[in-house]
Coordinates of C-alpha atoms and ligand atoms in Angstrom, one line a residue:
X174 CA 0.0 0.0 0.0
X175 CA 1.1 3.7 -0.8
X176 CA -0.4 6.1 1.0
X177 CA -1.3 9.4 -0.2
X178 CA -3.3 12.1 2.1
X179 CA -5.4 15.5 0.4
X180 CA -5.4 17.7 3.3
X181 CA -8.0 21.0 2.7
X182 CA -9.0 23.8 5.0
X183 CA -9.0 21.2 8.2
X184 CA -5.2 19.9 7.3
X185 CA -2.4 22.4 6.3
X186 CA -0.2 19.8 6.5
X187 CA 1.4 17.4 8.4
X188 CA 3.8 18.2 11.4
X189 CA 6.9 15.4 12.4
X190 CA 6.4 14.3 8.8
X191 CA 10.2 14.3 7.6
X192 CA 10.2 15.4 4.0
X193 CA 12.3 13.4 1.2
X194 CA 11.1 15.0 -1.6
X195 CA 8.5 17.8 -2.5
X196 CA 7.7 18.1 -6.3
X197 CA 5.5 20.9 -8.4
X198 CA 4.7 18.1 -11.3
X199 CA 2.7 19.2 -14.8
X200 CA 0.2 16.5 -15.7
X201 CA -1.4 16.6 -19.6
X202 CA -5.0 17.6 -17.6
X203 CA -2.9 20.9 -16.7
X204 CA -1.4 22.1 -13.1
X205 CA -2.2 20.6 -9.8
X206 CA -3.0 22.5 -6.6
X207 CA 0.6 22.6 -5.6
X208 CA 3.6 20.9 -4.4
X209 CA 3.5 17.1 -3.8
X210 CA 5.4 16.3 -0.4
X211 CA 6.9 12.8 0.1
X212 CA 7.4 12.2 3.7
X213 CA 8.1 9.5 6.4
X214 CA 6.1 9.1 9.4
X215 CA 7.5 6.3 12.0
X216 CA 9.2 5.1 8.4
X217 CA 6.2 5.0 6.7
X218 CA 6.3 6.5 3.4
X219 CA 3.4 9.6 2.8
X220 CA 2.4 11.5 0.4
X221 CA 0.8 15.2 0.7
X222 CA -1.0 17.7 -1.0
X223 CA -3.2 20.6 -0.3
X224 CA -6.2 20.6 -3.0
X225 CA -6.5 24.2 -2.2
X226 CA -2.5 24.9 -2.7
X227 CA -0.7 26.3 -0.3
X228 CA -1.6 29.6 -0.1
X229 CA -5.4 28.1 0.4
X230 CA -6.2 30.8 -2.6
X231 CA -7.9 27.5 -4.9
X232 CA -11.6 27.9 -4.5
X233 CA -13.8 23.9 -4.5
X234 CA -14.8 24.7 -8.3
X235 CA -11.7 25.9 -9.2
X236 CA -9.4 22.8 -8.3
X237 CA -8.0 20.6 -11.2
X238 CA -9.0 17.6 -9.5
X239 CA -7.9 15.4 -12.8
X240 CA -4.0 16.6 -12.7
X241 CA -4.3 15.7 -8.7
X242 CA -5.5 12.4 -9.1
X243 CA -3.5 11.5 -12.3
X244 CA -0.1 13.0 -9.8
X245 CA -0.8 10.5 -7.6
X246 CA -1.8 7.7 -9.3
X247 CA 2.1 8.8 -11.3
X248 CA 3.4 8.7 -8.1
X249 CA 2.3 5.2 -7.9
X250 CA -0.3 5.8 -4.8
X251 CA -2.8 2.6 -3.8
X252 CA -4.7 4.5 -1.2
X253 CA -6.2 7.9 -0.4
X254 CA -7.4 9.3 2.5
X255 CA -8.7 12.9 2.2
X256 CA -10.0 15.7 4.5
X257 CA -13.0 17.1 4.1
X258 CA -14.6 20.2 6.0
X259 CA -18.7 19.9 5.9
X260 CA -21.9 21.2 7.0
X261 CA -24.1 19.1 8.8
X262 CA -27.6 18.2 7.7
X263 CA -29.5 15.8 9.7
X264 CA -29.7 15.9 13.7
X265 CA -27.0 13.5 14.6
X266 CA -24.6 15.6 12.2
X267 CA -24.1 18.6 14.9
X268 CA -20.7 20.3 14.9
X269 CA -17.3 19.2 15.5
X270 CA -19.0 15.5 14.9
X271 CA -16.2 13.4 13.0
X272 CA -17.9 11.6 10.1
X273 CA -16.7 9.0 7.5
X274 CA -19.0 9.0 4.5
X275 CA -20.3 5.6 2.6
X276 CA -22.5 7.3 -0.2
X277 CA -22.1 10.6 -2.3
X278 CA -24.7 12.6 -4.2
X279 CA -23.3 15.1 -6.8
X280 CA -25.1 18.5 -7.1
X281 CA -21.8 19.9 -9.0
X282 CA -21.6 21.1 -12.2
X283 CA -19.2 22.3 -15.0
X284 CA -16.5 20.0 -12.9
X285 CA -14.0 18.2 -15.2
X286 CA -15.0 14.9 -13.3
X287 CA -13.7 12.0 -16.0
X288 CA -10.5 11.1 -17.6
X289 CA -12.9 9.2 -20.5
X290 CA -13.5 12.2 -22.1
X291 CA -10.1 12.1 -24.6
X292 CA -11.3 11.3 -28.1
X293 CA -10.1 7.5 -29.0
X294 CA -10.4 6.7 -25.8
X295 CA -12.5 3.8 -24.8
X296 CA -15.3 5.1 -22.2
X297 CA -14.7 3.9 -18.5
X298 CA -18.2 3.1 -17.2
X299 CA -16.8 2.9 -13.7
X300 CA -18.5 0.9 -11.2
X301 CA -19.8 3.4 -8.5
X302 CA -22.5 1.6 -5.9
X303 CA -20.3 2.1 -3.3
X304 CA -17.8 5.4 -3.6
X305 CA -15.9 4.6 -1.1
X306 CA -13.7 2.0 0.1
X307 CA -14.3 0.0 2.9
X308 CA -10.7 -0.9 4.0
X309 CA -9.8 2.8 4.4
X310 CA -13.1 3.6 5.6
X311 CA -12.9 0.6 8.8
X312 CA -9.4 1.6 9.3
X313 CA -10.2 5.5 10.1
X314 CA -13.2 4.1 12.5
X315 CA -10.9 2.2 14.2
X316 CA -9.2 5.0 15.2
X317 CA -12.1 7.3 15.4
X318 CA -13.1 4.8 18.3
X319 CA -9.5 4.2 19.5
X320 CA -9.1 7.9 20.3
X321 CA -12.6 8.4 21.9
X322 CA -13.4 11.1 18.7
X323 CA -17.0 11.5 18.8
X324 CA -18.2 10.5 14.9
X325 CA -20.3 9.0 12.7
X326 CA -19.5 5.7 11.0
X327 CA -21.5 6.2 7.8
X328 CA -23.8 9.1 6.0
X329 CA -24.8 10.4 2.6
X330 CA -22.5 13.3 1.5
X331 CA -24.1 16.2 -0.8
X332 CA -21.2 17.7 -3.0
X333 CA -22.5 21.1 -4.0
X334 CA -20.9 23.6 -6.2
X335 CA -19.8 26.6 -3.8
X336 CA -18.3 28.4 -3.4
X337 CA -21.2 30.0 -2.1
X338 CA -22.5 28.2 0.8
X339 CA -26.8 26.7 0.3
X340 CA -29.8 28.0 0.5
X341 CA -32.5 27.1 3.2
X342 CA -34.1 25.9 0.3
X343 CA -31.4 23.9 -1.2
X344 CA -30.6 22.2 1.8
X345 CA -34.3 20.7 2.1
X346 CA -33.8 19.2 -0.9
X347 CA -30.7 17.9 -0.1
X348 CA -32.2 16.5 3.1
X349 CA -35.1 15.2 1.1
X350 CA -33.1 13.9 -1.3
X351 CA -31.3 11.5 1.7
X352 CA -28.1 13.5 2.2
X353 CA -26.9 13.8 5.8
X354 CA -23.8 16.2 5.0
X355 CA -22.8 19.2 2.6
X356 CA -19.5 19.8 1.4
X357 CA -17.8 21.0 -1.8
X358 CA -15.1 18.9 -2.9
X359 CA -15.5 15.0 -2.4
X360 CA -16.6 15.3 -6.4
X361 CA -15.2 14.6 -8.9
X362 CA -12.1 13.2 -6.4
X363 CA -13.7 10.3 -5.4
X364 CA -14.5 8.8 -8.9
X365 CA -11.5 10.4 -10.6
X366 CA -9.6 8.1 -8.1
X367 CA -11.8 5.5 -9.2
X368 CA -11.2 5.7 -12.5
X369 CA -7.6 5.4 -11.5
X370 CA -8.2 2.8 -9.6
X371 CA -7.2 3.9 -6.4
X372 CA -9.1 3.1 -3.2
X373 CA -10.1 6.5 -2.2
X374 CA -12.2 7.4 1.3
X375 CA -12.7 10.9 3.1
X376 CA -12.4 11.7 6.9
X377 CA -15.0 14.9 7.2
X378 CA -15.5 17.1 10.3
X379 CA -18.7 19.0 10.6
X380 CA -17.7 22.3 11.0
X381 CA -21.4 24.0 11.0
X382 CA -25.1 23.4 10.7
X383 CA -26.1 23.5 7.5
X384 CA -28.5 26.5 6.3
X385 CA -31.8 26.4 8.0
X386 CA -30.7 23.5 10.4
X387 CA -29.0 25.5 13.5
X388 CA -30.9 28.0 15.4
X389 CA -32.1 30.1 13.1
X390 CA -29.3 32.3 12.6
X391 CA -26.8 32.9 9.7
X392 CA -24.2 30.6 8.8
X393 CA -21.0 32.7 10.7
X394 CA -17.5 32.2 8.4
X395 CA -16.1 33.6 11.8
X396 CA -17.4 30.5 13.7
X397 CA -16.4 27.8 11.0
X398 CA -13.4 29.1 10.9
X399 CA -13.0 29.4 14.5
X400 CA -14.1 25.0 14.3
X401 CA -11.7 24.2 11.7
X402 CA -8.9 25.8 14.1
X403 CA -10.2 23.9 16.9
X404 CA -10.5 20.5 14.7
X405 CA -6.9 20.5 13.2
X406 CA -5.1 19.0 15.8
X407 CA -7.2 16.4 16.5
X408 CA -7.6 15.9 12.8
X409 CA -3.9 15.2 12.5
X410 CA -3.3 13.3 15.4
X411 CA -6.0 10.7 13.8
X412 CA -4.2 10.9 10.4
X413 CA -1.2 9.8 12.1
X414 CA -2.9 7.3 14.2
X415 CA -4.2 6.1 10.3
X416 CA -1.1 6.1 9.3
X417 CA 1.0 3.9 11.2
X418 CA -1.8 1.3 11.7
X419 CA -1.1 1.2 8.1
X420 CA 1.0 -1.9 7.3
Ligands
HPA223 N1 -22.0 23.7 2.8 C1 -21.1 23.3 1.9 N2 -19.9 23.1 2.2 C2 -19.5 23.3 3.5 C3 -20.4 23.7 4.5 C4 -21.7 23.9 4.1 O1 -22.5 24.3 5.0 N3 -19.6 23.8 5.6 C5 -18.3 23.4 5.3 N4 -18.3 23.1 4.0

């Protein structure tokens, strides 16, 4: 197994990680977010990358999520584990709740989501039931549970558009529609890696209530913020913890 992590607004990066190499790499699907950081952690080989760069100036609809997937399959990564930052929807999703997803549904658009879209090449009708992989997804629980994190071992994520955050509106649909978290970047990541085929989950942290679901007020970039801060550490201490139960 090589293991590659996408760290977002919740992880900057990855402290005690001793770097080997760090590489800006051109793909033929155009620039990634950044710098790709090889690391060792307890001499475990890592690999990094911020799908917001490093300057966090890459809004969700702006990433090229096809030159980041096709970096890492090129740096021959089996397994991703990425960070995702979320509102929560339905009532056991309240704030600062760790979640790891089993379903998606995609409200994106415009997205360049599939490599299959080269002319001559033959059409990869991936196989998407289940978006996630199970392996990963048993192995972050296990530490979830390990460490006492409060979390949620399965839920529907809704990937919307952004970067504007949802309408009351929208988000009753979404509910309706059987999504228990909102985010903005699990698509197209998670079937680009399929495509790849790399086993791909995502470690989320809900860092608000979703529009209409709190109290009534407005949705407070102070107080996400503010949760993402709080959430970071925690966030990499369970990476690690991920990381070395790796074999
Ligand atoms: N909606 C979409 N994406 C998000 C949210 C939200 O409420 N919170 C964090 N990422």
């Amino acid at each position: 197994m090589k293991l590659a992590i996408i760290g977002g607004s919740l992880l900057k990066g990855l402290s005690n990680f001793i770097t080997i190499a760090e590489e800006k790499i051109n793909t033929p699907f155009g620039t990634p977010s950044g710098h790709f950081v090889t690391g060792m952690i307890d001499d475990i080989e890592v690999i990094y990358i911020n799908r917001h760069g490093s300057e966090h100036h890459i809004a969700p609809h702006q990433i090229n999520y096809k030159a980041n997937m096709f970096v890492l399959k090129t740096l021959e990564v089996t397994d991703i584990i990425a960070i995702t930052a979320v509102g929560g929807i339905t009532e056991a999703m309240s704030p600062m709740k760790w979640v790891v997803p089993d379903q998606i549904i995609d409200y994106t658009h415009g997205r360049l989501q599939t490599y299959s879209d080269v002319n001559d090449t033959k059409v990869n009708h991936i196989d998407f039931s289940y978006p996630f992989d199970d392996a990963l997804r048993n192995r972050i629980i296990a530490v979830l549970k390990n460490q006492a994190c409060e979390h949620e071992t399965q839920g529907t994520y809704g990937v919307t558009q952004g970067p504007r955050l949802e309408t009351i509106a929208e988000i009753k649909r979404l509910h309706h529609d059987g999504c228990d978290i909102v985010g903005m970047t699990a698509m197209p990541e998670a079937s680009l890696a399929r495509e790849l085929e790399m086993n791909y989950a995502t470690l989320s942290l809900v860092v608000n209530w979703a529009a209409g679901k709190g109290s009534g007020e407005l949705i407070s970039m102070e107080e996400i913020t503010q949760l993402i801060a709080d959430g970071s550490e925690t966030c990499e201490m369970i990476i690690k913890a991920v990381i070395t139960a790796v074999e």
